[in-house]
Amino acid sequence: MLTRLFHALANPESFWRELFRYGFLARRYAPRDWFIFRHEVARECAMRREPKGGPPGKFVEEIFPDIAKAESRVSLARPNAYNLSWEEVVTISSLVQMLSPKVLFEFGTFDGRTTLHLALNSPEAAMVYTIDKEKGRFDFGADTPFFKEVQVGECFLSTPVESKVKMLMGDSGEFDLAQFKRRVDFVFIDADHSYAGVMHDTEKAFDMIRPGGLVVWHDYLVIGDVTKAIVQICKGKALTSLKGTSLVVWQMPPVS
């Protein structure tokens, strides 16, 4: 047993060597590497969960066959642990390209990386509304030492599509969104990740979305309260989890 362990740790290509290096040694000598490693492993493990009562999982092309024809635009805006994965960025961008929404609404601006891709892939005359609590530096709380400083919306500011983005400042739980009632074609929910926050933003989204419009949630399976909220929402709506991502979608039936 000890011999097998020794060879596993001595092999430079061994998974167990990397696990020991980044999951144990890095915790002391390279805490940022350890944090990123821990986050990525936890996310990959979470993606394999199948909570009871959760939405069925399908690949996005199974739900939207025409998405294969979409030629999405992707910007090389480096992600951190709080952003969408590259697969999620491409999925969101392709959905927007395929659906050609004219009015888009995002709950949770953060650094604006997702906002940028909503703007890049929507029609030229489209408008992207995005809401966050306040402008300025984003506070990572206890995780601050592991990230570079982030300014809210920095990824789309001073870009050619900045004019397509309208930033709203305020708590989505208190902000009056009555002006968007049945006016929005695409809603992305990625703001308050508490159960109450997700449920509130979802209620607003259902009130805002037009017939035929799409609502997308982020961080299903990855964050406990988000998962709990999605399972609850499934009791009344036919949601679908997109395989290979932490995204969940629901399309409002079109007017017959």
XYZ file of C-alpha atoms in Angstrom:
256
model
C 0.000 0.000 0.000
C 2.778 2.415 0.959
C 4.711 1.470 -2.189
C 1.691 2.249 -4.401
C 1.191 5.571 -2.613
C 4.875 6.453 -3.080
C 4.762 5.730 -6.814
C 1.511 7.695 -7.144
C 3.092 10.737 -5.511
C 6.377 10.353 -7.367
C 4.773 10.173 -10.820
C 4.703 13.759 -12.199
C 1.582 12.909 -14.233
C -0.304 11.346 -11.341
C -3.663 12.808 -10.276
C -2.813 11.979 -6.667
C 0.421 13.967 -6.929
C -1.509 17.001 -8.168
C -4.131 16.508 -5.482
C -1.403 16.453 -2.836
C 0.369 19.436 -4.393
C -2.634 21.750 -4.839
C -4.966 20.341 -2.223
C -2.504 20.122 0.635
C 0.869 21.791 0.102
C -0.563 24.810 -1.747
C -2.880 25.543 1.147
C 0.165 26.618 3.121
C 2.635 27.800 0.473
C 0.366 29.113 -2.318
C -3.061 29.873 -0.791
C -4.432 31.430 -3.981
C -3.616 28.283 -6.009
C -5.233 26.197 -3.288
C -8.358 28.354 -3.288
C -8.778 28.105 -7.080
C -8.097 24.348 -7.038
C -10.593 23.779 -4.236
C -13.216 25.876 -5.998
C -12.799 24.078 -9.336
C -12.899 20.611 -7.788
C -15.966 21.490 -5.710
C -17.735 22.847 -8.804
C -16.961 19.765 -10.897
C -18.237 17.492 -8.137
C -21.380 19.573 -7.706
C -22.193 19.344 -11.415
C -22.692 15.593 -11.022
C -25.425 15.871 -8.405
C -29.023 15.015 -9.198
C -31.197 16.453 -6.420
C -34.613 14.910 -5.954
C -37.278 17.033 -7.616
C -34.756 18.998 -9.678
C -35.151 19.798 -13.373
C -34.279 17.134 -15.955
C -30.890 17.567 -17.598
C -30.508 17.959 -21.347
C -27.849 19.308 -23.677
C -28.764 22.746 -24.986
C -28.916 21.511 -28.598
C -31.564 18.960 -27.596
C -33.871 21.791 -26.511
C -32.902 24.299 -29.182
C -31.752 22.423 -32.323
C -31.268 25.697 -34.220
C -28.537 26.765 -31.802
C -26.041 24.814 -33.931
C -26.455 27.499 -36.595
C -25.673 30.370 -34.200
C -22.322 32.098 -34.716
C -21.717 33.585 -31.304
C -19.167 36.265 -30.451
C -16.925 35.693 -27.445
C -14.540 38.177 -25.855
C -11.339 37.084 -24.119
C -12.318 38.508 -20.756
C -10.486 36.384 -18.197
C -12.835 34.740 -15.684
C -12.385 34.318 -11.960
C -14.064 31.802 -9.687
C -17.289 33.852 -9.528
C -17.810 34.115 -13.308
C -19.518 31.823 -15.777
C -17.328 29.058 -17.163
C -16.242 29.327 -20.811
C -18.816 26.689 -21.789
C -21.514 28.724 -20.047
C -20.400 31.914 -21.796
C -20.568 30.202 -25.191
C -23.966 28.696 -24.337
C -25.431 32.040 -23.256
C -23.929 33.814 -26.266
C -25.299 31.193 -28.669
C -28.771 31.348 -27.101
C -28.824 35.121 -27.530
C -27.614 34.872 -31.131
C -30.303 32.302 -31.898
C -33.192 34.117 -30.185
C -32.253 37.693 -31.255
C -33.840 39.308 -28.163
C -34.485 43.040 -28.378
C -34.768 43.667 -24.625
C -32.551 41.763 -22.182
C -32.415 42.002 -18.392
C -29.650 40.758 -16.095
C -29.980 40.368 -12.331
C -26.425 40.809 -11.003
C -23.852 42.811 -12.989
C -20.668 41.901 -11.083
C -17.711 42.678 -13.415
C -19.960 42.799 -16.495
C -18.445 39.784 -18.258
C -21.847 38.191 -18.884
C -23.353 41.607 -19.656
C -20.698 42.114 -22.324
C -21.645 38.856 -24.044
C -25.352 39.640 -23.891
C -24.585 42.922 -25.669
C -22.144 41.389 -28.169
C -24.606 38.741 -29.321
C -27.926 40.602 -29.295
C -29.175 42.627 -32.310
C -27.590 46.015 -32.913
C -30.711 47.890 -31.760
C -31.173 45.741 -28.638
C -30.905 47.108 -25.094
C -29.368 45.228 -22.165
C -30.489 46.293 -18.697
C -28.349 45.103 -15.789
C -28.871 45.727 -12.081
C -26.438 45.628 -9.168
C -26.479 47.091 -5.689
C -23.936 49.828 -6.316
C -21.170 51.056 -8.584
C -17.489 50.902 -7.740
C -15.344 48.130 -6.308
C -16.901 44.722 -5.718
C -16.399 43.372 -2.193
C -15.422 39.684 -2.171
C -15.683 39.535 1.601
C -13.572 36.765 3.131
C -12.392 35.704 -0.356
C -10.866 39.115 -1.148
C -7.184 38.008 -0.861
C -7.690 35.500 -3.681
C -8.953 37.910 -6.351
C -7.826 40.972 -8.227
C -9.874 44.075 -7.554
C -13.064 44.179 -9.618
C -15.051 47.245 -10.598
C -18.757 46.665 -11.253
C -19.323 46.530 -15.016
C -15.650 46.904 -15.952
C -15.775 44.318 -18.784
C -18.223 46.275 -20.952
C -17.272 49.822 -20.007
C -15.337 51.595 -22.785
C -16.185 48.883 -25.324
C -18.038 49.404 -28.644
C -21.196 47.852 -27.117
C -21.273 50.009 -23.974
C -24.045 52.140 -25.483
C -26.286 49.050 -25.599
C -26.058 48.600 -21.819
C -28.149 50.456 -19.251
C -26.885 50.059 -15.681
C -29.419 50.187 -12.853
C -28.263 50.705 -9.278
C -30.161 49.249 -6.364
C -31.242 46.102 -4.569
C -33.329 44.002 -6.960
C -35.495 43.069 -3.973
C -36.528 46.690 -3.552
C -36.128 48.165 -7.052
C -39.357 49.013 -8.905
C -39.278 46.983 -12.115
C -42.888 47.624 -13.147
C -41.732 49.346 -16.357
C -40.463 45.983 -17.653
C -43.730 44.064 -17.246
C -44.091 41.757 -20.299
C -41.398 43.757 -22.140
C -38.319 41.526 -21.781
C -37.236 38.799 -24.225
C -34.313 37.361 -22.248
C -33.724 37.364 -18.467
C -30.545 36.176 -16.757
C -30.661 35.582 -12.975
C -27.295 35.696 -11.168
C -27.588 38.214 -8.329
C -28.585 37.468 -4.727
C -27.760 33.763 -4.290
C -29.804 33.293 -1.115
C -32.980 31.219 -1.396
C -35.170 34.267 -0.786
C -33.160 36.326 -3.275
C -33.436 33.753 -6.064
C -37.151 33.282 -5.450
C -37.747 37.050 -5.515
C -35.740 37.637 -8.699
C -37.506 34.680 -10.307
C -40.906 36.103 -9.462
C -39.843 39.401 -11.042
C -38.497 37.574 -14.090
C -41.773 35.724 -14.650
C -43.578 39.054 -14.493
C -41.149 40.700 -16.945
C -40.796 38.014 -19.599
C -42.721 38.179 -22.862
C -44.469 35.170 -24.431
C -41.746 33.139 -26.133
C -39.036 34.760 -24.011
C -36.330 32.859 -22.128
C -35.358 32.932 -18.442
C -31.905 31.567 -17.485
C -30.568 30.887 -13.987
C -26.893 30.448 -13.034
C -25.224 28.411 -10.251
C -27.702 25.533 -10.052
C -26.067 22.589 -8.189
C -23.058 24.772 -7.322
C -24.723 26.913 -4.630
C -27.056 25.236 -2.146
C -29.683 27.967 -1.848
C -29.859 28.382 -5.629
C -30.386 24.637 -6.017
C -33.079 24.650 -3.326
C -34.874 27.514 -5.071
C -34.712 25.830 -8.493
C -36.173 22.615 -7.060
C -39.013 24.642 -5.548
C -39.665 26.520 -8.807
C -39.795 23.169 -10.640
C -43.008 22.362 -8.784
C -44.820 24.933 -10.885
C -42.716 25.349 -14.048
C -41.107 22.906 -16.496
C -37.487 23.992 -16.047
C -34.549 22.245 -17.728
C -30.959 21.961 -16.517
C -28.344 22.333 -19.271
C -25.857 19.467 -19.066
C -22.211 20.439 -18.659
C -23.163 23.773 -17.091
C -24.787 25.183 -13.958
C -27.441 26.862 -16.122
C -31.194 26.227 -15.950
C -33.654 27.516 -18.543
C -37.393 28.068 -18.918
C -39.131 29.430 -22.004
C -42.469 31.133 -21.621
C -44.975 29.544 -24.004
C -45.702 31.784 -27.017
C -49.153 33.195 -27.612
C -51.145 30.682 -29.621
